[in-house]
Amino acid sequence: MDGNEKIPPPPPSLLPPLSFPPSYNIFTPISLPSSSSSTSLSSSLLQQNNNNLPPLQLPPTLLPDIDWVSLLTGGTAFPNHRIPLSSPDSGLATGERRGVGDDKDNNKLRKRGGRSKKVTRPRFAFQTRSADDILDDGYRWRKYGQKAVKNSAYPRSYYRCTYHTCNVKKQVQRLSKDTSIVVTTYEGIHNHPCEKLMETLTPLLKQMQFLSRF
DNA sequence: CGTGTTTGACCTGCGC
DNA sequence: GCGCAGGTCAAACACG
């Protein structure tokens, strides 16, 4: 892992198109409440969506400030919309359980499941108008749960990043009031580069390095 | 066989 | 204290 690699921030005009299927529209980030449990977070998020749905389909020029360096090195793409909910630590919410390997020593008392009392990881959400529930963000995700949500005809799906040292999770839920809108909530920050983006960018960066010698 | 999905059970926090 | 709702686990299963 070399998140310290010096990757120059590519100018937006040189950015490769993200590999979103044609059905995707531009996403709209949603500011999450700064201090709340995950429960109220979810409900307030839905409330916002139901009552005050911001207009989607932002033109590309109005994309929110995306921190491409952070994105490529394992950070979040939306620093201005990231809401740190508590002190930045290793990132596990209270009562949350990691994989078998890292909690067997001193966390035996932790039980599985349960709602997180305090979310200590940065969370950010955005809406996507899409026919597909899962948008290809370049990372690999493993689904670990699905739950029916009250007052919603559609279940909420829970995903975890499959990178072995990465504990980023995301929730995906389709709005019942507007079934064309998918709300994706990310929790945590990737500690590894986005493979797909790096694949796309590597030739570009090499070319830039080559050209910069002249 | 490795990887990812499905799904019922289990656990916890919160509101009443 | 109890019930509900949300979040997670893990065995079983599917698929390439």
mmCIF file with all atom_site columns, N, CA and C (backbone and C1' of nucleotides) in Angstrom, chain A residues 111-115 140 142-146, chain B residues 3-7 9-14:
data_model
loop_
_atom_site.group_PDB
_atom_site.id
_atom_site.type_symbol
_atom_site.label_atom_id
_atom_site.label_alt_id
_atom_site.label_comp_id
_atom_site.label_asym_id
_atom_site.label_entity_id
_atom_site.label_seq_id
_atom_site.pdbx_PDB_ins_code
_atom_site.Cartn_x
_atom_site.Cartn_y
_atom_site.Cartn_z
_atom_site.occupancy
_atom_site.B_iso_or_equiv
_atom_site.pdbx_formal_charge
_atom_site.auth_seq_id
_atom_site.auth_comp_id
_atom_site.auth_asym_id
_atom_site.auth_atom_id
_atom_site.pdbx_PDB_model_num
ATOM 1   N N     . LYS A 1 111 ? -20.734 -8.407  20.487 1.00 0.00 ? 111 LYS A N     1
ATOM 2   C CA    . LYS A 1 111 ? -21.693 -9.296  19.863 1.00 0.00 ? 111 LYS A CA    1
ATOM 3   C C     . LYS A 1 111 ? -21.923 -8.838  18.440 1.00 0.00 ? 111 LYS A C     1
ATOM 4   N N     . ARG A 1 112 ? -22.432 -9.738  17.666 1.00 0.00 ? 112 ARG A N     1
ATOM 5   C CA    . ARG A 1 112 ? -22.684 -9.366  16.280 1.00 0.00 ? 112 ARG A CA    1
ATOM 6   C C     . ARG A 1 112 ? -23.967 -8.570  16.175 1.00 0.00 ? 112 ARG A C     1
ATOM 7   N N     . GLY A 1 113 ? -24.081 -7.906  15.067 1.00 0.00 ? 113 GLY A N     1
ATOM 8   C CA    . GLY A 1 113 ? -25.308 -7.195  14.798 1.00 0.00 ? 113 GLY A CA    1
ATOM 9   C C     . GLY A 1 113 ? -25.495 -5.978  15.670 1.00 0.00 ? 113 GLY A C     1
ATOM 10  N N     . GLY A 1 114 ? -26.678 -5.485  15.687 1.00 0.00 ? 114 GLY A N     1
ATOM 11  C CA    . GLY A 1 114 ? -26.991 -4.333  16.507 1.00 0.00 ? 114 GLY A CA    1
ATOM 12  C C     . GLY A 1 114 ? -26.708 -3.036  15.799 1.00 0.00 ? 114 GLY A C     1
ATOM 13  N N     . ARG A 1 115 ? -27.395 -2.022  16.217 1.00 0.00 ? 115 ARG A N     1
ATOM 14  C CA    . ARG A 1 115 ? -27.184 -0.728  15.599 1.00 0.00 ? 115 ARG A CA    1
ATOM 15  C C     . ARG A 1 115 ? -26.012 -0.046  16.255 1.00 0.00 ? 115 ARG A C     1
ATOM 16  N N     . ARG A 1 140 ? -14.271 -2.856  -5.405 1.00 0.00 ? 140 ARG A N     1
ATOM 17  C CA    . ARG A 1 140 ? -14.958 -4.153  -5.367 1.00 0.00 ? 140 ARG A CA    1
ATOM 18  C C     . ARG A 1 140 ? -15.694 -4.274  -4.049 1.00 0.00 ? 140 ARG A C     1
ATOM 19  N N     . ARG A 1 142 ? -18.510 -6.501  -1.534 1.00 0.00 ? 142 ARG A N     1
ATOM 20  C CA    . ARG A 1 142 ? -19.172 -7.764  -1.246 1.00 0.00 ? 142 ARG A CA    1
ATOM 21  C C     . ARG A 1 142 ? -20.435 -7.473  -0.425 1.00 0.00 ? 142 ARG A C     1
ATOM 22  N N     . LYS A 1 143 ? -21.507 -8.023  -0.895 1.00 0.00 ? 143 LYS A N     1
ATOM 23  C CA    . LYS A 1 143 ? -22.765 -7.815  -0.190 1.00 0.00 ? 143 LYS A CA    1
ATOM 24  C C     . LYS A 1 143 ? -22.805 -8.692  1.053  1.00 0.00 ? 143 LYS A C     1
ATOM 25  N N     . TYR A 1 144 ? -23.113 -8.095  2.185  1.00 0.00 ? 144 TYR A N     1
ATOM 26  C CA    . TYR A 1 144 ? -23.150 -8.904  3.403  1.00 0.00 ? 144 TYR A CA    1
ATOM 27  C C     . TYR A 1 144 ? -24.504 -8.848  4.085  1.00 0.00 ? 144 TYR A C     1
ATOM 28  N N     . GLY A 1 145 ? -25.427 -8.174  3.512  1.00 0.00 ? 145 GLY A N     1
ATOM 29  C CA    . GLY A 1 145 ? -26.745 -8.161  4.140  1.00 0.00 ? 145 GLY A CA    1
ATOM 30  C C     . GLY A 1 145 ? -27.764 -7.395  3.327  1.00 0.00 ? 145 GLY A C     1
ATOM 31  N N     . GLN A 1 146 ? -28.973 -7.710  3.572  1.00 0.00 ? 146 GLN A N     1
ATOM 32  C CA    . GLN A 1 146 ? -30.073 -6.988  2.937  1.00 0.00 ? 146 GLN A CA    1
ATOM 33  C C     . GLN A 1 146 ? -31.211 -6.939  3.932  1.00 0.00 ? 146 GLN A C     1
ATOM 34  P P     . DT  B 2 3   ? -10.412 -15.873 -3.622 1.00 0.00 ? 3   DT  B P     1
ATOM 35  O "O5'" . DT  B 2 3   ? -11.811 -15.244 -4.045 1.00 0.00 ? 3   DT  B "O5'" 1
ATOM 36  C "C5'" . DT  B 2 3   ? -12.090 -15.079 -5.432 1.00 0.00 ? 3   DT  B "C5'" 1
ATOM 37  C "C4'" . DT  B 2 3   ? -13.539 -14.729 -5.626 1.00 0.00 ? 3   DT  B "C4'" 1
ATOM 38  C "C3'" . DT  B 2 3   ? -14.090 -13.706 -4.611 1.00 0.00 ? 3   DT  B "C3'" 1
ATOM 39  O "O3'" . DT  B 2 3   ? -14.653 -12.621 -5.318 1.00 0.00 ? 3   DT  B "O3'" 1
ATOM 40  C "C1'" . DT  B 2 3   ? -15.536 -15.568 -4.813 1.00 0.00 ? 3   DT  B "C1'" 1
ATOM 41  P P     . DG  B 2 4   ? -15.075 -11.313 -4.533 1.00 0.00 ? 4   DG  B P     1
ATOM 42  O "O5'" . DG  B 2 4   ? -16.666 -11.398 -4.623 1.00 0.00 ? 4   DG  B "O5'" 1
ATOM 43  C "C5'" . DG  B 2 4   ? -17.283 -11.558 -5.889 1.00 0.00 ? 4   DG  B "C5'" 1
ATOM 44  C "C4'" . DG  B 2 4   ? -18.712 -11.984 -5.731 1.00 0.00 ? 4   DG  B "C4'" 1
ATOM 45  C "C3'" . DG  B 2 4   ? -19.549 -11.124 -4.774 1.00 0.00 ? 4   DG  B "C3'" 1
ATOM 46  O "O3'" . DG  B 2 4   ? -20.737 -10.709 -5.434 1.00 0.00 ? 4   DG  B "O3'" 1
ATOM 47  C "C1'" . DG  B 2 4   ? -19.781 -13.416 -4.234 1.00 0.00 ? 4   DG  B "C1'" 1
ATOM 48  P P     . DT  B 2 5   ? -21.794 -9.815  -4.691 1.00 0.00 ? 5   DT  B P     1
ATOM 49  O "O5'" . DT  B 2 5   ? -22.969 -10.864 -4.392 1.00 0.00 ? 5   DT  B "O5'" 1
ATOM 50  C "C5'" . DT  B 2 5   ? -23.527 -11.585 -5.487 1.00 0.00 ? 5   DT  B "C5'" 1
ATOM 51  C "C4'" . DT  B 2 5   ? -24.674 -12.468 -5.015 1.00 0.00 ? 5   DT  B "C4'" 1
ATOM 52  C "C3'" . DT  B 2 5   ? -25.762 -11.746 -4.219 1.00 0.00 ? 5   DT  B "C3'" 1
ATOM 53  O "O3'" . DT  B 2 5   ? -27.019 -12.173 -4.714 1.00 0.00 ? 5   DT  B "O3'" 1
ATOM 54  C "C1'" . DT  B 2 5   ? -24.933 -13.595 -2.986 1.00 0.00 ? 5   DT  B "C1'" 1
ATOM 55  P P     . DT  B 2 6   ? -28.341 -11.479 -4.223 1.00 0.00 ? 6   DT  B P     1
ATOM 56  O "O5'" . DT  B 2 6   ? -28.955 -12.556 -3.212 1.00 0.00 ? 6   DT  B "O5'" 1
ATOM 57  C "C5'" . DT  B 2 6   ? -29.024 -13.902 -3.651 1.00 0.00 ? 6   DT  B "C5'" 1
ATOM 58  C "C4'" . DT  B 2 6   ? -29.535 -14.794 -2.527 1.00 0.00 ? 6   DT  B "C4'" 1
ATOM 59  C "C3'" . DT  B 2 6   ? -30.663 -14.199 -1.684 1.00 0.00 ? 6   DT  B "C3'" 1
ATOM 60  O "O3'" . DT  B 2 6   ? -31.667 -15.184 -1.537 1.00 0.00 ? 6   DT  B "O3'" 1
ATOM 61  C "C1'" . DT  B 2 6   ? -28.906 -14.926 -0.293 1.00 0.00 ? 6   DT  B "C1'" 1
ATOM 62  P P     . DT  B 2 7   ? -33.120 -14.815 -1.106 1.00 0.00 ? 7   DT  B P     1
ATOM 63  O "O5'" . DT  B 2 7   ? -33.151 -15.220 0.437  1.00 0.00 ? 7   DT  B "O5'" 1
ATOM 64  C "C5'" . DT  B 2 7   ? -32.571 -16.459 0.821  1.00 0.00 ? 7   DT  B "C5'" 1
ATOM 65  C "C4'" . DT  B 2 7   ? -32.461 -16.516 2.329  1.00 0.00 ? 7   DT  B "C4'" 1
ATOM 66  C "C3'" . DT  B 2 7   ? -33.475 -15.661 3.089  1.00 0.00 ? 7   DT  B "C3'" 1
ATOM 67  O "O3'" . DT  B 2 7   ? -33.971 -16.399 4.184  1.00 0.00 ? 7   DT  B "O3'" 1
ATOM 68  C "C1'" . DT  B 2 7   ? -31.310 -15.163 3.830  1.00 0.00 ? 7   DT  B "C1'" 1
ATOM 69  P P     . DA  B 2 9   ? -35.275 -18.089 11.260 1.00 0.00 ? 9   DA  B P     1
ATOM 70  O "O5'" . DA  B 2 9   ? -34.017 -17.744 12.186 1.00 0.00 ? 9   DA  B "O5'" 1
ATOM 71  C "C5'" . DA  B 2 9   ? -32.852 -18.541 12.065 1.00 0.00 ? 9   DA  B "C5'" 1
ATOM 72  C "C4'" . DA  B 2 9   ? -31.709 -17.919 12.845 1.00 0.00 ? 9   DA  B "C4'" 1
ATOM 73  C "C3'" . DA  B 2 9   ? -32.099 -17.416 14.240 1.00 0.00 ? 9   DA  B "C3'" 1
ATOM 74  O "O3'" . DA  B 2 9   ? -31.113 -17.808 15.175 1.00 0.00 ? 9   DA  B "O3'" 1
ATOM 75  C "C1'" . DA  B 2 9   ? -31.141 -15.640 12.974 1.00 0.00 ? 9   DA  B "C1'" 1
ATOM 76  P P     . DC  B 2 10  ? -31.359 -17.619 16.729 1.00 0.00 ? 10  DC  B P     1
ATOM 77  O "O5'" . DC  B 2 10  ? -30.413 -16.371 17.049 1.00 0.00 ? 10  DC  B "O5'" 1
ATOM 78  C "C5'" . DC  B 2 10  ? -29.073 -16.377 16.574 1.00 0.00 ? 10  DC  B "C5'" 1
ATOM 79  C "C4'" . DC  B 2 10  ? -28.487 -14.989 16.681 1.00 0.00 ? 10  DC  B "C4'" 1
ATOM 80  C "C3'" . DC  B 2 10  ? -28.771 -14.292 18.018 1.00 0.00 ? 10  DC  B "C3'" 1
ATOM 81  O "O3'" . DC  B 2 10  ? -27.547 -13.969 18.640 1.00 0.00 ? 10  DC  B "O3'" 1
ATOM 82  C "C1'" . DC  B 2 10  ? -29.153 -12.840 16.178 1.00 0.00 ? 10  DC  B "C1'" 1
ATOM 83  P P     . DC  B 2 11  ? -27.520 -13.603 20.181 1.00 0.00 ? 11  DC  B P     1
ATOM 84  O "O5'" . DC  B 2 11  ? -27.209 -12.049 20.127 1.00 0.00 ? 11  DC  B "O5'" 1
ATOM 85  C "C5'" . DC  B 2 11  ? -26.079 -11.590 19.393 1.00 0.00 ? 11  DC  B "C5'" 1
ATOM 86  C "C4'" . DC  B 2 11  ? -26.193 -10.104 19.173 1.00 0.00 ? 11  DC  B "C4'" 1
ATOM 87  C "C3'" . DC  B 2 11  ? -26.563 -9.324  20.433 1.00 0.00 ? 11  DC  B "C3'" 1
ATOM 88  O "O3'" . DC  B 2 11  ? -25.523 -8.426  20.748 1.00 0.00 ? 11  DC  B "O3'" 1
ATOM 89  C "C1'" . DC  B 2 11  ? -27.859 -8.636  18.540 1.00 0.00 ? 11  DC  B "C1'" 1
ATOM 90  P P     . DT  B 2 12  ? -25.541 -7.636  22.123 1.00 0.00 ? 12  DT  B P     1
ATOM 91  O "O5'" . DT  B 2 12  ? -26.013 -6.188  21.647 1.00 0.00 ? 12  DT  B "O5'" 1
ATOM 92  C "C5'" . DT  B 2 12  ? -25.351 -5.567  20.552 1.00 0.00 ? 12  DT  B "C5'" 1
ATOM 93  C "C4'" . DT  B 2 12  ? -26.053 -4.263  20.211 1.00 0.00 ? 12  DT  B "C4'" 1
ATOM 94  C "C3'" . DT  B 2 12  ? -26.442 -3.430  21.430 1.00 0.00 ? 12  DT  B "C3'" 1
ATOM 95  O "O3'" . DT  B 2 12  ? -26.032 -2.103  21.224 1.00 0.00 ? 12  DT  B "O3'" 1
ATOM 96  C "C1'" . DT  B 2 12  ? -28.328 -3.790  20.031 1.00 0.00 ? 12  DT  B "C1'" 1
ATOM 97  P P     . DG  B 2 13  ? -25.983 -1.081  22.433 1.00 0.00 ? 13  DG  B P     1
ATOM 98  O "O5'" . DG  B 2 13  ? -26.932 0.086   21.878 1.00 0.00 ? 13  DG  B "O5'" 1
ATOM 99  C "C5'" . DG  B 2 13  ? -26.756 0.519   20.551 1.00 0.00 ? 13  DG  B "C5'" 1
ATOM 100 C "C4'" . DG  B 2 13  ? -27.926 1.385   20.109 1.00 0.00 ? 13  DG  B "C4'" 1
ATOM 101 C "C3'" . DG  B 2 13  ? -28.399 2.378   21.165 1.00 0.00 ? 13  DG  B "C3'" 1
ATOM 102 O "O3'" . DG  B 2 13  ? -28.718 3.597   20.513 1.00 0.00 ? 13  DG  B "O3'" 1
ATOM 103 C "C1'" . DG  B 2 13  ? -30.170 0.906   20.591 1.00 0.00 ? 13  DG  B "C1'" 1
ATOM 104 P P     . DC  B 2 14  ? -29.084 4.863   21.354 1.00 0.00 ? 14  DC  B P     1
ATOM 105 O "O5'" . DC  B 2 14  ? -30.650 5.008   21.076 1.00 0.00 ? 14  DC  B "O5'" 1
ATOM 106 C "C5'" . DC  B 2 14  ? -31.133 4.808   19.749 1.00 0.00 ? 14  DC  B "C5'" 1
ATOM 107 C "C4'" . DC  B 2 14  ? -32.643 4.804   19.752 1.00 0.00 ? 14  DC  B "C4'" 1
ATOM 108 C "C3'" . DC  B 2 14  ? -33.285 5.760   20.770 1.00 0.00 ? 14  DC  B "C3'" 1
ATOM 109 O "O3'" . DC  B 2 14  ? -34.331 6.475   20.157 1.00 0.00 ? 14  DC  B "O3'" 1
ATOM 110 C "C1'" . DC  B 2 14  ? -34.109 3.563   21.073 1.00 0.00 ? 14  DC  B "C1'" 1
#
